[in-house]
CSV table of C-alpha atoms in Angstrom, one decimal:
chain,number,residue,atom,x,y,z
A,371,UNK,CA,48.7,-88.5,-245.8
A,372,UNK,CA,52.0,-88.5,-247.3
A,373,UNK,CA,55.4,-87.7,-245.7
A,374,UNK,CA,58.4,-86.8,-247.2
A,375,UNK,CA,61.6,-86.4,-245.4
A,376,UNK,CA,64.8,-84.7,-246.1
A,377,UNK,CA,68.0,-86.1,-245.4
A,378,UNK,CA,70.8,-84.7,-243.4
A,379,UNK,CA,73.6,-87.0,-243.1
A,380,UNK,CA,73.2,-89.9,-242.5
A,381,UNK,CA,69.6,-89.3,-240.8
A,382,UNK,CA,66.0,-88.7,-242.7
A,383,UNK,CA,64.4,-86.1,-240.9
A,384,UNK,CA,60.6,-85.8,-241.7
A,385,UNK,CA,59.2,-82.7,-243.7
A,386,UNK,CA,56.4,-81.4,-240.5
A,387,UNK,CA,54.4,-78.4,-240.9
A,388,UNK,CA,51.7,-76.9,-238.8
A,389,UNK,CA,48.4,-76.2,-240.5
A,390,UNK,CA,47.6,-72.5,-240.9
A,391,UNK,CA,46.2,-70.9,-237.5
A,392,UNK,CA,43.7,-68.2,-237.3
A,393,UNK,CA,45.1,-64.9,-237.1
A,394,UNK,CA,44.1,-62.2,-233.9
A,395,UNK,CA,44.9,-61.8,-230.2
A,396,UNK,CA,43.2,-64.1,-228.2
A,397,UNK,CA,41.3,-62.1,-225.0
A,398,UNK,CA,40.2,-62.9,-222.4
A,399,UNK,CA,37.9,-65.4,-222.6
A,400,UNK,CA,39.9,-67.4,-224.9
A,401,UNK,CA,42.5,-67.5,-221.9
A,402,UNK,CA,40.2,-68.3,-219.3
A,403,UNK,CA,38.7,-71.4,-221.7
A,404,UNK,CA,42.4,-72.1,-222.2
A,405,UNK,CA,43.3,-72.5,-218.3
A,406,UNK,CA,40.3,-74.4,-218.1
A,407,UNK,CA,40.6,-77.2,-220.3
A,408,UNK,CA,44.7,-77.3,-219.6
A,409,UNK,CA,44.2,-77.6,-215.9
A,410,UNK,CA,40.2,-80.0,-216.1
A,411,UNK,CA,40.2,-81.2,-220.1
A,412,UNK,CA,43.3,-82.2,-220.4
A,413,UNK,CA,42.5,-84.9,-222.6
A,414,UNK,CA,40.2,-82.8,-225.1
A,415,UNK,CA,43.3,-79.7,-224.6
A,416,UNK,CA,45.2,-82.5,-226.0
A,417,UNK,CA,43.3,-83.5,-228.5
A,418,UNK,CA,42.3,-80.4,-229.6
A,419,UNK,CA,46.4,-79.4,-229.7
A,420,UNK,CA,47.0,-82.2,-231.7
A,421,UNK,CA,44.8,-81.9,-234.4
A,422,UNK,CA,46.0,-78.3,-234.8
A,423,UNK,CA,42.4,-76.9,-233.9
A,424,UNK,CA,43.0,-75.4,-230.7
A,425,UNK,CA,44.1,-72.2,-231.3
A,426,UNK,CA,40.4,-72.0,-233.5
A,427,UNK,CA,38.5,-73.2,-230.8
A,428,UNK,CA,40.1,-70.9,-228.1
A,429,UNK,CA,39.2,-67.8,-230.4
A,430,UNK,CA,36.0,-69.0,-231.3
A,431,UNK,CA,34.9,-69.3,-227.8
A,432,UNK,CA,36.6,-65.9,-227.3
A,433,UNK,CA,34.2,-64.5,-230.3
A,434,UNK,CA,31.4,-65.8,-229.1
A,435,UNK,CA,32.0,-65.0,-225.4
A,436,UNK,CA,32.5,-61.4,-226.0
A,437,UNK,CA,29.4,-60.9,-227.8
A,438,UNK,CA,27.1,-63.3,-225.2
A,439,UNK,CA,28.8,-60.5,-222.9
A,440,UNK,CA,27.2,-57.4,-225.2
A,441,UNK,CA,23.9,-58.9,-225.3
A,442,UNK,CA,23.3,-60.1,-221.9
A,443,UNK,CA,24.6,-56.8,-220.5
A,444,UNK,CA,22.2,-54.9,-222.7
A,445,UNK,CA,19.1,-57.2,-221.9
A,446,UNK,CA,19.6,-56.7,-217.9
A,447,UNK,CA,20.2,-53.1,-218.5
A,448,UNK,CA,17.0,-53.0,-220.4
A,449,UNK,CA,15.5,-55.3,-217.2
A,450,UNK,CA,16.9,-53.1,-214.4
A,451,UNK,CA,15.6,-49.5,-216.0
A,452,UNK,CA,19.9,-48.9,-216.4
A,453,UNK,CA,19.4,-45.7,-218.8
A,454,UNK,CA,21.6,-43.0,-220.2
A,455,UNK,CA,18.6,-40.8,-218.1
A,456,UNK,CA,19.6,-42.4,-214.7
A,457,UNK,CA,23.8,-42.0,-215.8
A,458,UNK,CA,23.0,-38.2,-216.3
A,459,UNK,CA,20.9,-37.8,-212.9
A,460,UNK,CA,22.5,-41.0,-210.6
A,461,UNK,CA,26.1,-41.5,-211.5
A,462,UNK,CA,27.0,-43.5,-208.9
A,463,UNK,CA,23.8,-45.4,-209.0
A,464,UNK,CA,24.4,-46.0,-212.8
A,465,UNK,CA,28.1,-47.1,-212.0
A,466,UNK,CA,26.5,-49.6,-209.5
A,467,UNK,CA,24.1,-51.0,-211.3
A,468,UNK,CA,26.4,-51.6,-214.4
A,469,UNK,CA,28.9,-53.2,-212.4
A,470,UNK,CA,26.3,-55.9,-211.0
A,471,UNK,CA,25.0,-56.0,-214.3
A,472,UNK,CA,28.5,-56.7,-215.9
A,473,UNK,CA,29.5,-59.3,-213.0
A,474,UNK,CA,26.1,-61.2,-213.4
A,475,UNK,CA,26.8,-61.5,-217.4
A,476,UNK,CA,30.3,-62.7,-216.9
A,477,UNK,CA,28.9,-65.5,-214.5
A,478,UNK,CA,26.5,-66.7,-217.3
A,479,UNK,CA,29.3,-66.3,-220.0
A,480,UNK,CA,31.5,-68.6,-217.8
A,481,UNK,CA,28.8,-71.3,-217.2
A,482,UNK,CA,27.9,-71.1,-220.7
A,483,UNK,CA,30.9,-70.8,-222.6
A,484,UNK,CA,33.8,-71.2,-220.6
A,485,UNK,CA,33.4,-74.0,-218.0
A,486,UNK,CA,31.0,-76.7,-220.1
């Protein structure tokens, strides 16, 4: 690796640039993986920072955490016998259901994904 510098003065200031970052919002599971290696990784947040591949890895986790998210909450509805027949006749069961179903995912996602 090569630097250049340009001078101002009396001083030579190096030429730095950052290397390009993905582009997108990161959601919430890229946050969540972000609190989590700031405040109990801090070494591999560092590292990670440094090398100018954090940002990547937040958004990859966030990727691949949303769509864990689809698929487990599809399986478990499939397990539990949560239809669109039971959401016409049982709202509220249907509403129940799907938010145990949803909380149960977002445990897995988090021991999966987030927290390892």
């Amino acid at each position: 690796m090569e630097l250049t510098y340009t001078k101002n003065g009396d001083y030579l200031i190096p030429d730095l640039k950052m290397d390009e970052q993905p582009e997108g919002e990161l959601g919430k599971y890229g946050r969540m993986r972000q609190k989590y290696l700031k405040e109990h990784r801090s070494g591999m947040y560092t590292a990670l920072m440094l090398d100018g591949k954090l940002w990547a890895h937040l958004m990859e986790i966030d990727q691949a955490a949303n769509s864990r998210m689809e698929q487990i909450t599809k399986d478990l509805a499939k397990q539990r016998g949560v239809t669109e027949a039971l959401k016409a006749n049982d709202q509220m069961r249907w509403v129940q259901e799907m938010n145990n179903i949803q909380m149960a995912a977002e445990e897995i996602v988090r021991d999966e994904l987030i927290y390892s």
